[in-house]
Protein backbone atom coordinates (compact mmCIF):
# COMPACT_ATOMS: atom_id res chain seq x y z
CA UNK A 1 0.00 0.00 0.00
CA UNK A 2 2.98 2.29 -0.53
CA UNK A 3 1.81 5.80 -1.43
CA UNK A 4 4.90 6.90 -3.41
CA UNK A 5 7.17 4.11 -4.55
CA UNK A 6 10.54 4.43 -6.22
CA UNK A 7 12.67 1.80 -7.86
CA UNK A 8 15.41 0.87 -7.48
CA UNK A 9 16.25 1.70 -3.85
CA UNK A 10 19.99 1.40 -4.53
CA UNK A 11 21.84 1.92 -7.79
CA UNK A 12 25.58 1.51 -8.21
CA UNK A 13 26.94 2.19 -11.68
CA UNK A 14 30.05 3.22 -13.53
CA UNK A 15 30.79 6.67 -14.92
CA UNK A 16 29.46 7.19 -18.40
CA UNK A 17 26.55 4.77 -18.05
CA UNK A 18 22.87 5.66 -18.59
CA UNK A 19 20.36 4.77 -15.89
CA UNK A 20 16.69 5.31 -15.05
CA UNK A 21 14.78 5.68 -11.80
CA UNK A 22 11.05 5.04 -11.72
CA UNK A 23 8.40 6.58 -9.50
CA UNK A 24 4.72 5.81 -9.06
CA UNK A 25 2.13 7.31 -6.72
CA UNK A 26 -1.28 5.85 -5.87
CA UNK A 27 -2.61 8.90 -4.01
CA UNK A 28 -4.43 10.39 -6.97
CA UNK A 29 -2.24 13.49 -6.72
CA UNK A 30 -1.92 15.74 -9.76
CA UNK A 31 1.68 16.94 -9.26
CA UNK A 32 4.93 15.01 -9.00
CA UNK A 33 8.50 16.08 -8.29
CA UNK A 34 12.10 14.97 -8.31
CA UNK A 35 14.38 16.23 -5.54
CA UNK A 36 18.09 15.61 -5.09
CA UNK A 37 19.59 15.23 -1.61
CA UNK A 38 23.35 15.65 -1.43
CA UNK A 39 25.80 14.30 1.12
CA UNK A 40 25.09 17.26 3.42
CA UNK A 41 21.37 16.38 3.40
CA UNK A 42 20.44 19.47 1.38
CA UNK A 43 17.20 18.92 -0.58
CA UNK A 44 16.97 20.68 -3.92
CA UNK A 45 14.18 20.48 -6.46
CA UNK A 46 15.02 19.31 -9.96
CA UNK A 47 11.71 18.94 -11.80
CA UNK A 48 7.98 19.17 -11.28
CA UNK A 49 5.12 17.89 -13.42
CA UNK A 50 1.46 18.82 -13.09
CA UNK A 51 -0.94 16.51 -14.94
CA UNK A 52 1.94 15.30 -17.16
CA UNK A 53 3.02 18.84 -17.99
CA UNK A 54 6.49 20.06 -17.01
CA UNK A 55 6.10 23.14 -14.81
CA UNK A 56 9.42 23.36 -13.00
CA UNK A 57 12.81 22.70 -14.55
CA UNK A 58 15.56 23.98 -12.30
CA UNK A 59 19.13 24.43 -13.44
CA UNK A 60 19.82 20.77 -14.02
CA UNK A 61 22.24 19.41 -16.65
CA UNK A 62 20.40 18.26 -19.75
CA UNK A 63 21.81 14.78 -19.08
CA UNK A 64 18.81 14.51 -16.74
CA UNK A 65 15.52 13.96 -18.53
CA UNK A 66 12.23 13.41 -16.72
CA UNK A 67 9.30 11.64 -18.33
CA UNK A 68 5.71 11.51 -17.14
CA UNK A 69 3.63 8.99 -19.11
CA UNK A 70 0.59 9.74 -16.92
CA UNK A 71 -0.07 11.73 -13.77
CA UNK A 72 0.67 8.73 -11.53
CA UNK A 73 4.17 8.14 -12.90
CA UNK A 74 7.31 10.25 -13.13
CA UNK A 75 10.55 8.67 -14.27
CA UNK A 76 14.04 10.12 -14.32
CA UNK A 77 16.58 9.13 -16.95
CA UNK A 78 20.22 10.12 -16.54
CA UNK A 79 22.70 9.94 -19.41
CA UNK A 80 26.50 9.80 -19.17
CA UNK A 81 26.59 9.53 -15.39
CA UNK A 82 29.28 11.50 -13.56
CA UNK A 83 30.80 11.09 -10.09
CA UNK A 84 29.01 14.27 -8.95
CA UNK A 85 25.64 12.72 -9.70
CA UNK A 86 26.05 10.47 -6.65
CA UNK A 87 23.23 11.42 -4.25
CA UNK A 88 19.86 10.28 -2.99
CA UNK A 89 17.04 11.10 -5.39
CA UNK A 90 13.55 11.52 -3.98
CA UNK A 91 10.30 11.45 -5.84
CA UNK A 92 7.34 13.25 -4.26
CA UNK A 93 3.74 14.05 -5.09
CA UNK A 94 1.15 16.59 -4.00
CA UNK A 95 -2.36 17.71 -4.76
CA UNK A 96 -2.29 21.22 -6.14
CA UNK A 97 -6.02 21.76 -6.35
CA UNK A 98 -8.32 21.54 -3.30
CA UNK A 99 -9.19 18.11 -1.96
CA UNK A 100 -7.03 15.03 -1.55
CA UNK A 101 -5.08 13.83 1.47
CA UNK A 102 -4.95 15.06 5.07
CA UNK A 103 -3.16 18.22 4.09
CA UNK A 104 -4.21 19.52 0.69
CA UNK A 105 -0.84 21.06 0.10
CA UNK A 106 1.54 18.56 1.69
CA UNK A 107 4.12 16.62 -0.25
CA UNK A 108 4.36 12.86 0.13
CA UNK A 109 7.88 11.60 -0.49
CA UNK A 110 9.09 8.23 -1.66
CA UNK A 111 11.80 6.42 0.28
CA UNK A 112 14.55 7.53 -2.09
CA UNK A 113 17.01 6.01 -4.56
CA UNK A 114 20.64 6.07 -3.45
CA UNK A 115 22.70 6.49 -6.62
CA UNK A 116 26.44 5.81 -6.40
CA UNK A 117 28.59 6.49 -9.44
CA UNK A 118 32.01 4.84 -9.35
CA UNK B 1 13.75 33.02 -5.70
CA UNK B 2 12.95 31.88 -2.17
CA UNK B 3 15.77 31.31 0.30
CA UNK B 4 15.16 29.46 3.58
CA UNK B 5 17.68 29.48 6.41
CA UNK B 6 17.45 27.02 9.30
CA UNK B 7 19.13 26.94 12.72
CA UNK B 8 20.64 25.15 14.50
CA UNK B 9 22.23 22.53 12.26
CA UNK B 10 22.52 20.13 15.20
CA UNK B 11 20.57 20.04 18.45
CA UNK B 12 21.07 17.69 21.36
CA UNK B 13 18.51 17.57 24.19
CA UNK B 14 17.78 15.36 27.15
CA UNK B 15 14.69 13.17 27.01
CA UNK B 16 11.70 15.11 28.30
CA UNK B 17 13.14 18.51 27.44
CA UNK B 18 11.80 20.79 24.71
CA UNK B 19 13.44 21.37 21.35
CA UNK B 20 13.08 24.47 19.18
CA UNK B 21 14.17 24.82 15.55
CA UNK B 22 13.99 28.17 13.79
CA UNK B 23 13.72 29.14 10.13
CA UNK B 24 13.64 32.40 8.20
CA UNK B 25 12.45 32.92 4.65
CA UNK B 26 13.05 35.65 2.11
CA UNK B 27 10.00 35.68 -0.21
CA UNK B 28 7.18 37.69 1.35
CA UNK B 29 4.76 35.99 -1.08
CA UNK B 30 5.37 32.56 0.50
CA UNK B 31 2.19 31.39 2.19
CA UNK B 32 2.76 27.76 3.16
CA UNK B 33 5.31 26.47 5.68
CA UNK B 34 5.58 22.72 6.29
CA UNK B 35 7.96 20.82 8.54
CA UNK B 36 9.36 17.42 7.61
CA UNK B 37 11.02 14.70 9.66
CA UNK B 38 13.54 12.44 7.96
CA UNK B 39 14.65 9.26 9.68
CA UNK B 40 17.74 7.39 8.57
CA UNK B 41 17.28 5.68 5.23
CA UNK B 42 13.80 7.09 4.70
CA UNK B 43 12.17 9.90 2.81
CA UNK B 44 11.07 13.13 4.52
CA UNK B 45 7.68 12.85 6.19
CA UNK B 46 5.32 15.77 6.75
CA UNK B 47 4.73 16.26 10.48
CA UNK B 48 2.98 19.63 10.64
CA UNK B 49 2.32 22.61 8.40
CA UNK B 50 1.01 26.13 8.72
CA UNK B 51 -0.47 28.59 6.28
CA UNK B 52 0.15 32.30 6.33
CA UNK B 53 -3.30 33.20 7.63
CA UNK B 54 -2.56 31.40 10.92
CA UNK B 55 -0.04 32.37 13.60
CA UNK B 56 0.21 29.10 15.48
CA UNK B 57 -0.76 25.48 15.07
CA UNK B 58 -0.44 22.60 17.50
CA UNK B 59 -0.63 18.83 17.11
CA UNK B 60 -0.04 16.94 20.36
CA UNK B 61 3.64 17.48 21.28
CA UNK B 62 4.55 19.53 18.24
CA UNK B 63 3.65 23.11 17.45
CA UNK B 64 4.62 25.60 14.80
CA UNK B 65 4.56 29.39 15.08
CA UNK B 66 4.72 31.88 12.24
CA UNK B 67 5.67 35.54 12.29
CA UNK B 68 4.88 36.92 8.84
CA UNK B 69 6.21 40.39 9.60
CA UNK B 70 9.60 39.08 10.60
CA UNK B 71 9.43 36.26 8.04
CA UNK B 72 10.32 33.54 10.45
CA UNK B 73 8.71 30.36 11.71
CA UNK B 74 9.64 27.84 14.36
CA UNK B 75 9.03 24.22 15.30
CA UNK B 76 8.56 23.38 18.96
CA UNK B 77 8.69 19.81 20.24
CA UNK B 78 7.79 19.29 23.89
CA UNK B 79 8.50 16.26 26.10
CA UNK B 80 11.02 14.92 23.61
CA UNK B 81 11.44 11.17 23.27
CA UNK B 82 14.27 9.11 21.74
CA UNK B 83 12.08 8.37 18.71
CA UNK B 84 12.04 12.11 17.95
CA UNK B 85 15.72 11.79 16.97
CA UNK B 86 15.92 12.54 13.23
CA UNK B 87 16.72 15.31 10.75
CA UNK B 88 14.06 18.01 10.62
CA UNK B 89 13.52 20.27 7.63
CA UNK B 90 11.52 23.45 7.35
CA UNK B 91 10.28 24.58 3.95
CA UNK B 92 8.36 27.39 2.28
CA UNK B 93 6.33 27.82 -0.88
CA UNK B 94 3.66 29.90 -2.58
CA UNK B 95 0.85 27.39 -2.60
CA UNK B 96 -2.00 27.83 -5.00
CA UNK B 97 0.30 29.41 -7.54
CA UNK B 98 1.13 26.88 -10.22
CA UNK B 99 2.84 29.22 -12.63
CA UNK B 100 6.41 30.34 -12.12
CA UNK B 101 7.14 27.39 -9.89
CA UNK B 102 4.87 28.62 -7.13
CA UNK B 103 4.20 25.18 -5.77
CA UNK B 104 7.90 24.47 -5.42
CA UNK B 105 8.98 23.73 -1.87
CA UNK B 106 12.26 25.38 -0.92
CA UNK B 107 13.84 23.54 2.00
CA UNK B 108 16.01 24.71 4.82
CA UNK B 109 19.36 23.00 5.38
CA UNK B 110 18.07 20.63 8.06
CA UNK B 111 18.56 20.16 11.80
CA UNK B 112 19.92 16.91 13.22
CA UNK B 113 18.01 16.43 16.48
CA UNK B 114 19.38 13.96 18.98
CA UNK B 115 17.36 13.09 22.06
CA UNK B 116 19.56 11.56 24.72
CA UNK B 117 18.39 9.26 27.48
Coordinates of C-alpha atoms in Angstrom, one line a residue:
Chain A
X1 CA 0.0 0.0 0.0
X2 CA 3.0 2.3 -0.5
X3 CA 1.8 5.8 -1.4
X4 CA 4.9 6.9 -3.4
X5 CA 7.2 4.1 -4.5
X6 CA 10.5 4.4 -6.2
X7 CA 12.7 1.8 -7.9
X8 CA 15.4 0.9 -7.5
X9 CA 16.3 1.7 -3.9
X10 CA 20.0 1.4 -4.5
X11 CA 21.8 1.9 -7.8
X12 CA 25.6 1.5 -8.2
X13 CA 26.9 2.2 -11.7
X14 CA 30.1 3.2 -13.5
X15 CA 30.8 6.7 -14.9
X16 CA 29.5 7.2 -18.4
X17 CA 26.5 4.8 -18.1
X18 CA 22.9 5.7 -18.6
X19 CA 20.4 4.8 -15.9
X20 CA 16.7 5.3 -15.0
X21 CA 14.8 5.7 -11.8
X22 CA 11.1 5.0 -11.7
X23 CA 8.4 6.6 -9.5
X24 CA 4.7 5.8 -9.1
X25 CA 2.1 7.3 -6.7
X26 CA -1.3 5.9 -5.9
X27 CA -2.6 8.9 -4.0
X28 CA -4.4 10.4 -7.0
X29 CA -2.2 13.5 -6.7
X30 CA -1.9 15.7 -9.8
X31 CA 1.7 16.9 -9.3
X32 CA 4.9 15.0 -9.0
X33 CA 8.5 16.1 -8.3
X34 CA 12.1 15.0 -8.3
X35 CA 14.4 16.2 -5.5
X36 CA 18.1 15.6 -5.1
X37 CA 19.6 15.2 -1.6
X38 CA 23.3 15.6 -1.4
X39 CA 25.8 14.3 1.1
X40 CA 25.1 17.3 3.4
X41 CA 21.4 16.4 3.4
X42 CA 20.4 19.5 1.4
X43 CA 17.2 18.9 -0.6
X44 CA 17.0 20.7 -3.9
X45 CA 14.2 20.5 -6.5
X46 CA 15.0 19.3 -10.0
X47 CA 11.7 18.9 -11.8
X48 CA 8.0 19.2 -11.3
X49 CA 5.1 17.9 -13.4
X50 CA 1.5 18.8 -13.1
X51 CA -0.9 16.5 -14.9
X52 CA 1.9 15.3 -17.2
X53 CA 3.0 18.8 -18.0
X54 CA 6.5 20.1 -17.0
X55 CA 6.1 23.1 -14.8
X56 CA 9.4 23.4 -13.0
X57 CA 12.8 22.7 -14.6
X58 CA 15.6 24.0 -12.3
X59 CA 19.1 24.4 -13.4
X60 CA 19.8 20.8 -14.0
X61 CA 22.2 19.4 -16.7
X62 CA 20.4 18.3 -19.7
X63 CA 21.8 14.8 -19.1
X64 CA 18.8 14.5 -16.7
X65 CA 15.5 14.0 -18.5
X66 CA 12.2 13.4 -16.7
X67 CA 9.3 11.6 -18.3
X68 CA 5.7 11.5 -17.1
X69 CA 3.6 9.0 -19.1
X70 CA 0.6 9.7 -16.9
X71 CA -0.1 11.7 -13.8
X72 CA 0.7 8.7 -11.5
X73 CA 4.2 8.1 -12.9
X74 CA 7.3 10.3 -13.1
X75 CA 10.5 8.7 -14.3
X76 CA 14.0 10.1 -14.3
X77 CA 16.6 9.1 -16.9
X78 CA 20.2 10.1 -16.5
X79 CA 22.7 9.9 -19.4
X80 CA 26.5 9.8 -19.2
X81 CA 26.6 9.5 -15.4
X82 CA 29.3 11.5 -13.6
X83 CA 30.8 11.1 -10.1
X84 CA 29.0 14.3 -9.0
X85 CA 25.6 12.7 -9.7
X86 CA 26.0 10.5 -6.7
X87 CA 23.2 11.4 -4.3
X88 CA 19.9 10.3 -3.0
X89 CA 17.0 11.1 -5.4
X90 CA 13.6 11.5 -4.0
X91 CA 10.3 11.4 -5.8
X92 CA 7.3 13.3 -4.3
X93 CA 3.7 14.1 -5.1
X94 CA 1.2 16.6 -4.0
X95 CA -2.4 17.7 -4.8
X96 CA -2.3 21.2 -6.1
X97 CA -6.0 21.8 -6.4
X98 CA -8.3 21.5 -3.3
X99 CA -9.2 18.1 -2.0
X100 CA -7.0 15.0 -1.5
X101 CA -5.1 13.8 1.5
X102 CA -4.9 15.1 5.1
X103 CA -3.2 18.2 4.1
X104 CA -4.2 19.5 0.7
X105 CA -0.8 21.1 0.1
X106 CA 1.5 18.6 1.7
X107 CA 4.1 16.6 -0.2
X108 CA 4.4 12.9 0.1
X109 CA 7.9 11.6 -0.5
X110 CA 9.1 8.2 -1.7
X111 CA 11.8 6.4 0.3
X112 CA 14.5 7.5 -2.1
X113 CA 17.0 6.0 -4.6
X114 CA 20.6 6.1 -3.5
X115 CA 22.7 6.5 -6.6
X116 CA 26.4 5.8 -6.4
X117 CA 28.6 6.5 -9.4
X118 CA 32.0 4.8 -9.3
Chain B
X1 CA 13.7 33.0 -5.7
X2 CA 12.9 31.9 -2.2
X3 CA 15.8 31.3 0.3
X4 CA 15.2 29.5 3.6
X5 CA 17.7 29.5 6.4
X6 CA 17.5 27.0 9.3
X7 CA 19.1 26.9 12.7
X8 CA 20.6 25.2 14.5
X9 CA 22.2 22.5 12.3
X10 CA 22.5 20.1 15.2
X11 CA 20.6 20.0 18.4
X12 CA 21.1 17.7 21.4
X13 CA 18.5 17.6 24.2
X14 CA 17.8 15.4 27.2
X15 CA 14.7 13.2 27.0
X16 CA 11.7 15.1 28.3
X17 CA 13.1 18.5 27.4
X18 CA 11.8 20.8 24.7
X19 CA 13.4 21.4 21.3
X20 CA 13.1 24.5 19.2
X21 CA 14.2 24.8 15.6
X22 CA 14.0 28.2 13.8
X23 CA 13.7 29.1 10.1
X24 CA 13.6 32.4 8.2
X25 CA 12.4 32.9 4.7
X26 CA 13.1 35.6 2.1
X27 CA 10.0 35.7 -0.2
X28 CA 7.2 37.7 1.4
X29 CA 4.8 36.0 -1.1
X30 CA 5.4 32.6 0.5
X31 CA 2.2 31.4 2.2
X32 CA 2.8 27.8 3.2
X33 CA 5.3 26.5 5.7
X34 CA 5.6 22.7 6.3
X35 CA 8.0 20.8 8.5
X36 CA 9.4 17.4 7.6
X37 CA 11.0 14.7 9.7
X38 CA 13.5 12.4 8.0
X39 CA 14.6 9.3 9.7
X40 CA 17.7 7.4 8.6
X41 CA 17.3 5.7 5.2
X42 CA 13.8 7.1 4.7
X43 CA 12.2 9.9 2.8
X44 CA 11.1 13.1 4.5
X45 CA 7.7 12.8 6.2
X46 CA 5.3 15.8 6.8
X47 CA 4.7 16.3 10.5
X48 CA 3.0 19.6 10.6
X49 CA 2.3 22.6 8.4
X50 CA 1.0 26.1 8.7
X51 CA -0.5 28.6 6.3
X52 CA 0.2 32.3 6.3
X53 CA -3.3 33.2 7.6
X54 CA -2.6 31.4 10.9
X55 CA 0.0 32.4 13.6
X56 CA 0.2 29.1 15.5
X57 CA -0.8 25.5 15.1
X58 CA -0.4 22.6 17.5
X59 CA -0.6 18.8 17.1
X60 CA 0.0 16.9 20.4
X61 CA 3.6 17.5 21.3
X62 CA 4.6 19.5 18.2
X63 CA 3.7 23.1 17.5
X64 CA 4.6 25.6 14.8
X65 CA 4.6 29.4 15.1
X66 CA 4.7 31.9 12.2
X67 CA 5.7 35.5 12.3
X68 CA 4.9 36.9 8.8
X69 CA 6.2 40.4 9.6
X70 CA 9.6 39.1 10.6
X71 CA 9.4 36.3 8.0
X72 CA 10.3 33.5 10.4
X73 CA 8.7 30.4 11.7
X74 CA 9.6 27.8 14.4
X75 CA 9.0 24.2 15.3
X76 CA 8.6 23.4 19.0
X77 CA 8.7 19.8 20.2
X78 CA 7.8 19.3 23.9
X79 CA 8.5 16.3 26.1
X80 CA 11.0 14.9 23.6
X81 CA 11.4 11.2 23.3
X82 CA 14.3 9.1 21.7
X83 CA 12.1 8.4 18.7
X84 CA 12.0 12.1 18.0
X85 CA 15.7 11.8 17.0
X86 CA 15.9 12.5 13.2
X87 CA 16.7 15.3 10.8
X88 CA 14.1 18.0 10.6
X89 CA 13.5 20.3 7.6
X90 CA 11.5 23.5 7.3
X91 CA 10.3 24.6 4.0
X92 CA 8.4 27.4 2.3
X93 CA 6.3 27.8 -0.9
X94 CA 3.7 29.9 -2.6
X95 CA 0.8 27.4 -2.6
X96 CA -2.0 27.8 -5.0
X97 CA 0.3 29.4 -7.5
X98 CA 1.1 26.9 -10.2
X99 CA 2.8 29.2 -12.6
X100 CA 6.4 30.3 -12.1
X101 CA 7.1 27.4 -9.9
X102 CA 4.9 28.6 -7.1
X103 CA 4.2 25.2 -5.8
X104 CA 7.9 24.5 -5.4
X105 CA 9.0 23.7 -1.9
X106 CA 12.3 25.4 -0.9
X107 CA 13.8 23.5 2.0
X108 CA 16.0 24.7 4.8
X109 CA 19.4 23.0 5.4
X110 CA 18.1 20.6 8.1
X111 CA 18.6 20.2 11.8
X112 CA 19.9 16.9 13.2
X113 CA 18.0 16.4 16.5
X114 CA 19.4 14.0 19.0
X115 CA 17.4 13.1 22.1
X116 CA 19.6 11.6 24.7
X117 CA 18.4 9.3 27.5

